[in-house]
Tab-separated table of C-alpha atoms in Angstrom:
chain	number	residue	atom	x	y	z
L	1	MET	CA	115.156	79.320	123.906
L	2	LEU	CA	116.021	82.012	126.351
L	3	HIS	CA	119.631	81.539	125.926
L	4	LYS	CA	119.178	81.645	122.149
L	5	LEU	CA	117.252	84.946	122.510
L	6	GLN	CA	120.077	86.159	124.657
L	7	ASP	CA	122.590	85.402	121.956
L	8	PHE	CA	120.538	86.840	119.424
L	9	ALA	CA	120.368	90.026	121.399
L	10	GLN	CA	124.176	90.144	121.723
L	11	GLU	CA	124.817	89.105	118.037
L	12	GLY	CA	121.775	90.536	116.101
L	13	THR	CA	121.558	87.006	114.405
L	14	PHE	CA	118.816	84.303	115.030
L	15	SER	CA	118.496	80.816	113.818
L	16	THR	CA	114.731	80.665	113.776
L	17	PRO	CA	113.805	77.687	111.777
L	18	VAL	CA	112.671	78.426	108.396
L	19	GLY	CA	109.082	77.037	107.835
L	20	SER	CA	108.357	75.897	111.245
L	21	GLY	CA	105.833	77.859	113.378
L	22	SER	CA	106.104	75.552	116.077
L	23	ALA	CA	109.217	77.195	117.549
L	24	ALA	CA	107.056	80.441	117.929
L	25	SER	CA	104.482	79.135	119.871
L	26	ALA	CA	106.892	77.163	122.118
L	27	ALA	CA	108.591	80.585	122.908
L	28	ALA	CA	105.310	82.094	123.717
L	29	ASP	CA	104.544	79.426	126.072
L	30	ASN	CA	107.808	79.143	127.781
L	31	SER	CA	107.366	80.598	131.321
L	32	ASP	CA	111.226	80.979	131.461
L	33	LEU	CA	111.329	83.465	128.585
L	34	ASP	CA	111.540	87.220	129.037
L	35	LEU	CA	110.103	88.782	125.999
L	36	ASP	CA	112.045	91.845	126.470
L	37	GLN	CA	114.805	89.865	124.817
L	38	LEU	CA	112.957	90.150	121.698
L	39	ASP	CA	112.559	93.851	122.082
L	40	GLU	CA	116.396	94.016	122.698
L	41	ALA	CA	116.959	92.033	119.713
L	42	LEU	CA	114.869	94.220	117.399
L	43	THR	CA	116.354	97.330	118.757
L	44	ARG	CA	119.957	95.899	117.840
L	45	ILE	CA	118.837	95.036	114.328
L	46	ALA	CA	117.277	98.341	113.811
L	47	LYS	CA	120.417	99.938	114.595
L	48	MET	CA	122.306	97.896	112.050
L	49	PHE	CA	119.712	98.640	109.380
L	50	ASP	CA	120.672	100.611	106.288
L	51	PRO	CA	117.959	102.989	105.492
L	52	VAL	CA	119.456	103.967	102.399
L	53	TYR	CA	120.342	100.613	100.518
L	54	TYR	CA	118.566	98.355	103.041
L	55	GLY	CA	119.889	95.140	104.626
L	56	PHE	CA	122.938	95.136	107.337
L	57	GLY	CA	126.408	96.207	107.461
L	58	THR	CA	128.766	96.129	104.679
L	59	PRO	CA	129.702	93.643	103.015
L	60	LYS	CA	125.881	92.930	102.454
L	61	PHE	CA	124.818	89.352	103.437
L	62	PRO	CA	121.464	88.284	102.859
L	63	ASN	CA	120.995	86.683	106.223
L	64	PRO	CA	118.016	84.905	105.862
L	65	ALA	CA	117.727	84.089	109.586
L	66	ARG	CA	117.535	87.777	110.410
L	67	LEU	CA	114.960	88.545	107.616
L	68	SER	CA	112.843	85.508	108.664
L	69	PHE	CA	112.804	86.621	112.197
L	70	LEU	CA	111.691	90.169	111.138
L	71	LEU	CA	108.726	88.711	109.159
L	72	ARG	CA	107.639	86.344	111.805
L	73	LEU	CA	107.253	88.968	114.421
L	74	ALA	CA	103.926	90.165	113.091
L	75	LYS	CA	102.946	86.381	113.157
L	76	PHE	CA	103.848	85.775	116.795
L	77	PRO	CA	101.392	85.569	119.484
L	78	THR	CA	99.800	89.120	120.512
L	79	GLU	CA	102.061	88.996	123.845
L	80	VAL	CA	104.956	89.793	121.443
L	81	SER	CA	103.694	92.864	119.756
L	82	ASP	CA	102.264	93.956	123.369
L	83	VAL	CA	105.773	93.877	124.633
L	84	ILE	CA	107.539	95.383	121.481
L	85	GLY	CA	105.055	97.441	120.228
L	86	GLU	CA	102.802	97.635	117.287
L	87	ARG	CA	104.632	100.181	115.319
L	88	GLU	CA	108.046	98.406	116.118
L	89	VAL	CA	106.718	95.289	114.748
L	90	GLU	CA	105.522	96.972	111.418
L	91	ASN	CA	109.085	98.664	111.230
L	92	GLY	CA	110.525	95.150	111.623
L	93	THR	CA	108.294	93.724	108.641
L	94	ALA	CA	109.198	96.948	106.562
L	95	MET	CA	112.696	96.317	106.882
L	96	ALA	CA	112.591	92.726	105.906
L	97	LEU	CA	110.385	93.470	102.921
L	98	LYS	CA	112.701	96.369	101.608
L	99	THR	CA	115.712	94.279	101.985
L	100	LEU	CA	114.156	91.296	100.025
L	101	ARG	CA	113.186	93.653	97.297
L	102	ARG	CA	116.811	95.019	96.911
L	103	ILE	CA	118.075	91.466	97.064
L	104	ARG	CA	115.852	90.409	94.397
L	105	ASP	CA	116.761	93.660	92.199
L	106	GLY	CA	120.379	93.836	93.083
L	107	GLY	CA	123.435	92.055	91.791
L	108	LEU	CA	123.135	89.135	94.097
L	109	HIS	CA	120.279	87.992	92.055
L	110	ASP	CA	121.244	85.900	88.871
L	111	HIS	CA	118.807	87.789	86.663
L	112	LEU	CA	119.297	85.527	83.503
L	113	GLY	CA	119.283	81.933	85.349
L	114	ALA	CA	118.381	81.657	88.774
L	115	GLY	CA	119.466	81.597	92.343
L	116	PHE	CA	121.414	84.191	94.460
L	117	MET	CA	125.112	84.846	95.076
L	118	ARG	CA	126.740	84.703	98.653
L	119	PHE	CA	127.018	88.469	99.523
L	120	SER	CA	127.707	91.950	98.169
L	121	VAL	CA	131.004	93.723	98.292
L	122	THR	CA	129.137	97.123	98.196
L	123	LYS	CA	126.509	98.593	100.287
L	124	ASN	CA	124.301	99.196	97.454
L	125	TRP	CA	123.959	95.118	96.810
L	126	GLY	CA	125.702	96.188	93.332
L	127	LEU	CA	128.967	94.061	93.209
L	128	PRO	CA	128.584	90.365	94.427
L	129	HIS	CA	131.083	87.760	95.230
L	130	PHE	CA	129.785	85.390	92.705
L	131	GLU	CA	129.665	82.030	94.535
L	132	LYS	CA	126.300	80.443	94.891
L	133	MET	CA	125.815	78.552	98.183
L	134	VAL	CA	123.081	75.949	97.951
L	135	CYS	CA	122.224	76.280	101.702
L	136	GLU	CA	121.790	79.949	101.368
L	137	ASN	CA	119.528	79.716	98.351
L	138	ALA	CA	117.254	77.106	100.260
L	139	LEU	CA	117.083	79.623	103.357
L	140	LEU	CA	116.224	82.290	100.957
L	141	LEU	CA	113.648	80.192	99.243
L	142	GLY	CA	111.932	79.883	102.681
L	143	VAL	CA	112.278	83.659	103.425
L	144	PHE	CA	110.680	84.717	100.178
L	145	LEU	CA	107.907	82.105	100.613
L	146	ASP	CA	107.137	83.662	103.883
L	147	ALA	CA	106.944	87.062	102.339
L	148	TRP	CA	104.523	85.702	99.681
L	149	LEU	CA	102.327	83.954	101.746
L	150	GLY	CA	102.525	86.254	104.526
L	151	TYR	CA	102.522	89.743	103.069
L	152	THR	CA	101.641	89.847	99.286
L	153	ALA	CA	99.167	87.159	98.729
L	154	GLY	CA	95.697	88.356	97.898
L	155	PRO	CA	92.631	87.936	100.240
L	156	LYS	CA	91.492	85.012	97.921
L	157	GLY	CA	94.793	83.049	98.304
L	158	PRO	CA	98.167	83.045	96.855
L	159	SER	CA	98.516	83.446	93.018
L	160	LEU	CA	101.741	83.423	91.065
L	161	GLN	CA	100.921	87.100	90.053
L	162	ASP	CA	101.763	88.195	93.734
L	163	GLU	CA	104.984	89.994	94.350
L	164	PHE	CA	107.667	87.432	95.233
L	165	ALA	CA	105.866	84.385	93.821
L	166	ASP	CA	108.083	84.718	90.482
L	167	VAL	CA	111.231	84.618	92.851
L	168	VAL	CA	109.938	81.601	94.973
L	169	VAL	CA	109.262	79.617	91.602
L	170	GLU	CA	112.518	80.542	90.118
L	171	VAL	CA	114.576	79.618	93.135
L	172	ALA	CA	112.743	76.177	93.416
L	173	ASP	CA	113.392	75.574	89.797
L	174	TYR	CA	116.955	76.331	90.271
L	175	LEU	CA	117.441	73.958	93.441
L	176	THR	CA	115.469	71.124	91.402
L	177	GLY	CA	117.114	71.657	88.261
L	178	PRO	CA	120.035	69.603	86.769
L	179	ILE	CA	122.878	71.914	87.814
L	180	ILE	CA	122.011	71.428	91.580
L	181	ARG	CA	120.254	68.252	91.901
L	182	THR	CA	122.213	65.066	91.136
L	183	PRO	CA	121.088	62.198	89.154
L	184	GLN	CA	120.748	60.115	92.198
L	185	GLY	CA	118.560	62.812	93.972
L	186	GLY	CA	120.844	64.751	96.288
L	187	PHE	CA	121.643	68.329	96.228
L	188	VAL	CA	125.067	69.612	95.467
L	189	THR	CA	126.822	72.173	97.709
L	190	SER	CA	127.705	75.198	95.813
L	191	GLU	CA	128.569	76.735	92.399
L	192	ALA	CA	132.053	78.526	92.164
L	193	ALA	CA	132.709	82.230	91.748
L	194	ASP	CA	135.518	81.722	89.300
L	195	SER	CA	135.104	80.419	85.921
L	196	TYR	CA	136.482	80.412	82.294
L	197	TYR	CA	134.904	82.971	80.183
L	198	ARG	CA	135.195	81.350	76.989
L	199	ARG	CA	135.960	77.625	76.260
L	200	GLY	CA	139.890	76.976	75.763
L	201	ASP	CA	140.822	79.979	78.210
L	202	LYS	CA	143.619	79.084	80.440
L	203	HIS	CA	142.816	81.439	83.315
L	204	MET	CA	139.675	81.797	85.455
L	205	ARG	CA	138.042	85.025	86.580
L	206	GLU	CA	135.603	85.719	89.158
L	207	GLY	CA	132.208	86.497	87.785
L	208	ALA	CA	133.147	85.516	84.162
L	209	TYR	CA	129.997	83.734	83.708
L	210	TYR	CA	127.811	86.542	84.975
L	211	LEU	CA	129.444	89.748	83.663
L	212	TRP	CA	128.806	91.806	80.473
L	213	THR	CA	130.476	94.575	78.482
L	214	ARG	CA	128.132	96.948	76.949
L	215	ARG	CA	129.389	95.802	73.579
L	216	GLU	CA	128.668	92.213	73.967
L	217	PHE	CA	125.449	93.142	75.343
L	218	ASP	CA	124.438	95.245	72.493
L	219	GLN	CA	125.497	92.603	70.088
L	220	VAL	CA	123.331	89.874	71.721
L	221	VAL	CA	120.268	91.933	72.512
L	222	GLY	CA	120.448	94.497	69.749
L	223	GLY	CA	119.756	92.138	66.678
L	224	SER	CA	119.813	93.566	63.188
L	225	GLY	CA	120.432	97.056	64.161
L	226	THR	CA	116.848	98.301	63.196
L	227	SER	CA	115.271	101.433	64.724
L	228	SER	CA	112.948	99.230	66.652
L	229	ASP	CA	115.831	96.922	67.914
L	230	ASP	CA	117.781	99.773	68.994
L	231	HIS	CA	114.781	101.111	71.103
L	232	ALA	CA	114.378	97.505	72.616
L	233	LEU	CA	117.966	97.738	73.328
L	234	ALA	CA	117.939	101.058	75.030
L	235	VAL	CA	114.975	99.652	77.184
L	236	ALA	CA	116.898	96.544	78.226
L	237	ALA	CA	120.138	98.571	79.147
L	238	ALA	CA	118.287	101.007	81.104
L	239	TYR	CA	116.441	98.123	83.133
L	240	TRP	CA	119.680	96.427	84.082
L	241	ASN	CA	121.909	99.333	84.399
L	242	VAL	CA	124.407	98.252	81.636
L	243	LEU	CA	126.786	101.292	80.914
L	244	GLU	CA	129.297	101.910	78.156
L	245	ASP	CA	132.281	101.841	80.568
L	246	GLY	CA	130.770	99.381	83.273
L	247	ASN	CA	128.780	99.676	86.182
L	248	VAL	CA	131.457	98.825	88.874
L	249	PRO	CA	132.875	101.863	90.430
L	250	GLN	CA	136.484	102.152	90.194
L	251	GLU	CA	136.885	102.370	94.116
L	252	ASN	CA	135.335	99.006	94.217
L	253	ASP	CA	137.816	97.522	91.983
L	254	PRO	CA	141.228	97.992	93.189
L	255	PHE	CA	142.823	95.376	91.100
L	256	ASP	CA	141.056	96.272	87.917
L	257	GLU	CA	139.268	93.002	87.573
L	258	PHE	CA	135.946	94.412	86.338
L	259	ILE	CA	136.973	97.145	83.928
L	260	ASN	CA	134.183	97.881	81.377
L	261	GLN	CA	132.110	95.035	83.035
L	262	ASN	CA	128.407	95.382	84.054
L	263	VAL	CA	126.712	93.382	86.808
L	264	LEU	CA	123.115	92.862	85.945
L	265	CYS	CA	120.859	94.853	88.491
L	266	VAL	CA	117.426	96.166	87.853
L	267	ASN	CA	117.957	99.952	87.922
L	268	ARG	CA	114.460	101.188	86.980
L	269	ASP	CA	111.321	99.432	87.233
L	270	VAL	CA	108.701	98.775	84.617
L	271	VAL	CA	106.743	101.852	85.755
L	272	GLU	CA	109.607	104.196	85.368
L	273	LEU	CA	110.702	102.875	82.132
L	274	SER	CA	107.220	103.012	80.591
L	275	ARG	CA	107.299	106.902	81.515
L	276	GLN	CA	110.906	107.310	80.217
L	277	PHE	CA	110.341	105.550	76.703
L	278	GLY	CA	106.665	106.240	76.259
L	279	MET	CA	105.883	102.654	75.982
L	280	PRO	CA	103.189	100.461	77.574
L	281	GLN	CA	104.203	98.634	80.609
L	282	ALA	CA	103.227	95.305	78.755
L	283	GLU	CA	105.545	95.946	76.001
L	284	ILE	CA	108.377	96.954	78.378
L	285	ARG	CA	107.842	93.693	79.795
L	286	ARG	CA	107.963	91.948	76.557
L	287	VAL	CA	111.165	93.753	75.493
L	288	VAL	CA	112.958	92.631	78.899
L	289	ASP	CA	111.888	88.960	78.569
L	290	ASP	CA	113.073	88.878	75.083
L	291	ALA	CA	116.277	90.469	75.906
L	292	ARG	CA	116.707	88.119	78.846
L	293	ALA	CA	115.994	84.998	76.580
L	294	LYS	CA	118.651	86.071	74.199
L	295	LEU	CA	121.190	86.818	76.736
L	296	ARG	CA	120.739	83.602	78.749
L	297	ALA	CA	120.827	81.634	75.407
L	298	HIS	CA	124.299	83.203	74.486
L	299	ARG	CA	125.517	82.593	78.103
L	300	GLU	CA	124.620	78.946	77.795
L	301	LYS	CA	126.074	78.381	74.501
L	302	GLU	CA	129.315	80.531	74.447
L	303	ARG	CA	130.458	80.633	78.267
L	304	VAL	CA	131.812	77.839	80.635
L	305	ARG	CA	129.524	77.237	83.692
L	306	PRO	CA	131.329	77.438	87.044
L	307	GLU	CA	132.355	74.329	88.663
L	308	ARG	CA	130.174	72.723	91.190
L	309	ASP	CA	131.204	71.339	94.656
L	310	GLU	CA	129.612	68.035	94.320
L	311	LYS	CA	129.391	66.864	97.854
L	312	VAL	CA	125.981	66.063	99.060
L	313	VAL	CA	125.987	67.381	102.576
L	314	VAL	CA	123.273	66.253	104.789
L	315	PHE	CA	122.608	69.706	106.534
L	316	THR	CA	122.443	71.489	103.116
L	317	ASN	CA	120.097	68.927	101.834
L	318	GLY	CA	117.985	69.129	104.896
L	319	MET	CA	117.427	72.897	104.291
L	320	VAL	CA	116.522	72.226	100.739
L	321	ILE	CA	114.094	69.369	101.589
L	322	SER	CA	112.382	71.807	104.096
L	323	ALA	CA	112.011	74.608	101.659
L	324	LEU	CA	111.005	72.512	98.750
L	325	ALA	CA	108.357	70.566	100.842
L	326	ARG	CA	106.838	74.134	102.110
L	327	THR	CA	106.995	75.488	98.725
L	328	ALA	CA	105.124	72.664	97.265
L	329	ALA	CA	102.402	72.618	99.901
L	330	ALA	CA	101.913	76.388	98.991
L	331	LEU	CA	101.611	75.773	95.307
L	332	LYS	CA	98.886	72.943	95.638
L	333	GLY	CA	96.028	74.205	93.785
L	334	VAL	CA	98.252	77.356	92.221
L	335	ASP	CA	100.669	75.213	90.210
L	336	ASP	CA	100.126	71.752	90.758
L	337	GLU	CA	102.926	70.616	88.191
L	338	ARG	CA	105.524	72.426	90.013
L	339	ALA	CA	104.244	71.425	93.431
L	340	ALA	CA	104.441	67.699	92.584
L	341	ARG	CA	107.779	68.210	90.929
L	342	TYR	CA	109.199	70.134	94.030
L	343	LEU	CA	107.822	67.534	96.545
L	344	LYS	CA	109.159	64.509	94.432
L	345	ALA	CA	112.712	66.017	94.473
L	346	ALA	CA	112.463	66.506	98.334
L	347	GLU	CA	111.435	62.986	99.058
L	348	GLN	CA	114.153	61.759	96.564
L	349	ALA	CA	116.578	63.724	98.439
L	350	ALA	CA	115.595	62.338	101.593
L	351	SER	CA	115.227	58.818	100.427
L	352	PHE	CA	119.067	59.164	98.983
L	353	ILE	CA	120.383	60.147	102.392
L	354	LYS	CA	118.595	57.282	104.036
L	355	GLU	CA	119.957	54.925	101.698
L	356	LYS	CA	123.663	56.164	101.313
L	357	LEU	CA	124.341	57.827	104.456
L	358	TRP	CA	122.181	56.274	107.305
L	359	ASP	CA	123.257	53.118	108.928
L	360	GLU	CA	120.186	51.611	110.344
L	361	LYS	CA	122.012	48.438	111.638
L	362	GLN	CA	124.553	50.585	113.804
L	363	THR	CA	123.506	50.315	117.313
L	364	ALA	CA	126.238	52.248	118.934
L	365	GLY	CA	127.610	55.606	118.169
L	366	ASN	CA	126.729	57.850	115.373
L	367	PRO	CA	124.847	56.146	112.472
L	368	LEU	CA	124.765	59.093	110.179
L	369	ARG	CA	127.461	60.281	107.798
L	370	ARG	CA	128.021	63.625	107.080
L	371	PHE	CA	128.219	63.811	103.381
L	372	TRP	CA	128.468	61.792	100.101
L	373	TYR	CA	131.072	62.245	97.567
L	374	GLN	CA	131.240	58.949	95.308
L	375	ARG	CA	131.018	57.151	98.534
L	376	PRO	CA	129.982	57.835	101.960
L	377	SER	CA	132.345	60.256	103.994
L	378	ASP	CA	134.271	58.790	106.920
L	379	THR	CA	133.281	61.886	108.701
L	380	LYS	CA	130.233	61.361	110.980
L	381	ALA	CA	127.449	63.643	111.002
L	382	PHE	CA	127.466	66.902	113.152
L	383	ALA	CA	124.574	68.331	115.186
L	384	ASP	CA	123.681	70.648	112.432
L	385	ASP	CA	123.058	67.707	109.896
L	386	TYR	CA	120.759	66.220	112.469
L	387	ALA	CA	118.815	69.392	112.899
L	388	PHE	CA	118.077	70.577	109.499
L	389	LEU	CA	117.395	66.857	108.336
L	390	ILE	CA	114.880	66.576	111.113
L	391	GLU	CA	113.206	69.819	110.243
L	392	GLY	CA	113.260	68.801	106.506
L	393	LEU	CA	111.603	65.519	107.343
L	394	LEU	CA	109.172	67.036	109.509
L	395	ASP	CA	108.167	69.505	106.655
L	396	LEU	CA	108.060	66.664	104.590
L	397	TYR	CA	105.445	64.825	106.911
L	398	THR	CA	103.429	67.975	107.284
L	399	THR	CA	103.154	68.192	103.501
L	400	THR	CA	102.632	64.593	102.550
L	401	LEU	CA	101.353	63.143	105.820
L	402	ASP	CA	103.394	60.086	104.808
L	403	LYS	CA	104.233	58.535	108.609
L	404	LYS	CA	107.845	57.177	107.332
L	405	TRP	CA	109.244	60.739	107.335
L	406	ALA	CA	108.039	61.271	110.895
L	407	ASP	CA	109.252	57.930	112.010
L	408	TRP	CA	112.734	58.629	110.732
L	409	ALA	CA	112.703	62.130	112.008
L	410	LYS	CA	111.981	60.471	115.479
L	411	GLN	CA	114.931	57.953	114.938
L	412	LEU	CA	117.305	60.851	114.242
L	413	GLN	CA	116.084	62.834	117.150
L	414	GLY	CA	116.749	59.875	119.503
L	415	GLU	CA	120.279	59.578	118.172
L	416	SER	CA	121.220	63.295	118.200
L	417	ILE	CA	120.369	63.971	121.826
L	418	PRO	CA	120.454	62.159	125.164
L	419	LYS	CA	117.599	59.849	125.678
L	420	SER	CA	116.599	61.505	128.957
L	421	GLN	CA	116.373	65.028	127.363
L	422	PRO	CA	113.968	64.865	124.184
L	423	LEU	CA	113.105	68.292	122.635
L	424	ASN	CA	109.698	69.267	123.846
L	425	TYR	CA	108.457	70.512	120.466
L	426	ILE	CA	109.592	67.596	118.536
L	427	ARG	CA	107.942	65.101	121.080
L	428	LEU	CA	104.673	67.047	120.988
L	429	THR	CA	104.856	66.962	117.089
L	430	PHE	CA	104.867	63.103	117.339
L	431	GLU	CA	102.389	62.748	120.104
L	432	SER	CA	99.742	65.246	118.439
């Protein structure tokens, strides 16, 4: 753990397990750990923080691990805040929450479907690289879940009306939907950035599935052209910053790929639009929801969805299993139908990997294959495959208390490290 924190302080990145509080407790109990490393790491992150647009650096990557670290600082044992300082911990939390809100509202977010793109080319989160990585979405699901449960849920417990709850549900729905989840139960790797704009086109364009001209936006949302429709259209265009000449600045489009194109971004919130248009907030929400439904239906009917990378990779599936298991646990008593659906998807993915990629009869060497694509890969699993699958199984066990997941995680752990050097927090989990 000490070496990991030293790397973190040098690079400003940290691979804190999403969804596992045991690592934080282990850090506090480790007598070799110098908590000043945490202080140094936070200082470096704060220097990289963009106080105007939030996030870190340009291009803007979501960096779920860094956001998870910032959110968890306030949840660590009191020794951490004693060393770092309560104000600094609060600043860390604020950096994370502000960045998550910008990720939610900006161009990385697919505002009509679901999920997040890989990174933003611009510092204001306005122009994404349109590829969707499943592993990144799984990690973001875990971070938004932490933000919801740890910072916006009310004193009576979590509710779907809390801030970030809608993002959690949306991303979990995306990951368990037919685009990402295969009929056999595994999760694919990604959706491509490029696609055909219409069926029959011969050339792909980046973002073709997601971009809108003002003319097409007006035709889909405007309806019959009555005064009430025109008013609703003006509200929707203002909400997503849809402009006549497009909202991609010329300096960010050197090859003229996005002329007159608009990336949907939440430009003004409901409160601002209510004041601007003199409409009740509930009516603004209704107008936006209606416009979203029209745009989504048009996109699904007229456009060609980006192709998928259909490999079922172990580490990606481990991340999704972990995030879905945690989300299912959080939603019990809040939305039982979704909780059951997410948990079933996580269990089926774990079962798929065990059935297709795990050779229990192999007594020597590496018994886990790295991915499935129509058949098991010849490539054996890497350390990250073992690590993320074990974490997913432990989260499944925590949610279900089904011992088979803990037993398999223990088997995997035994295969992934020398028998004489078990990881303490894994061993204690099984012994407790």
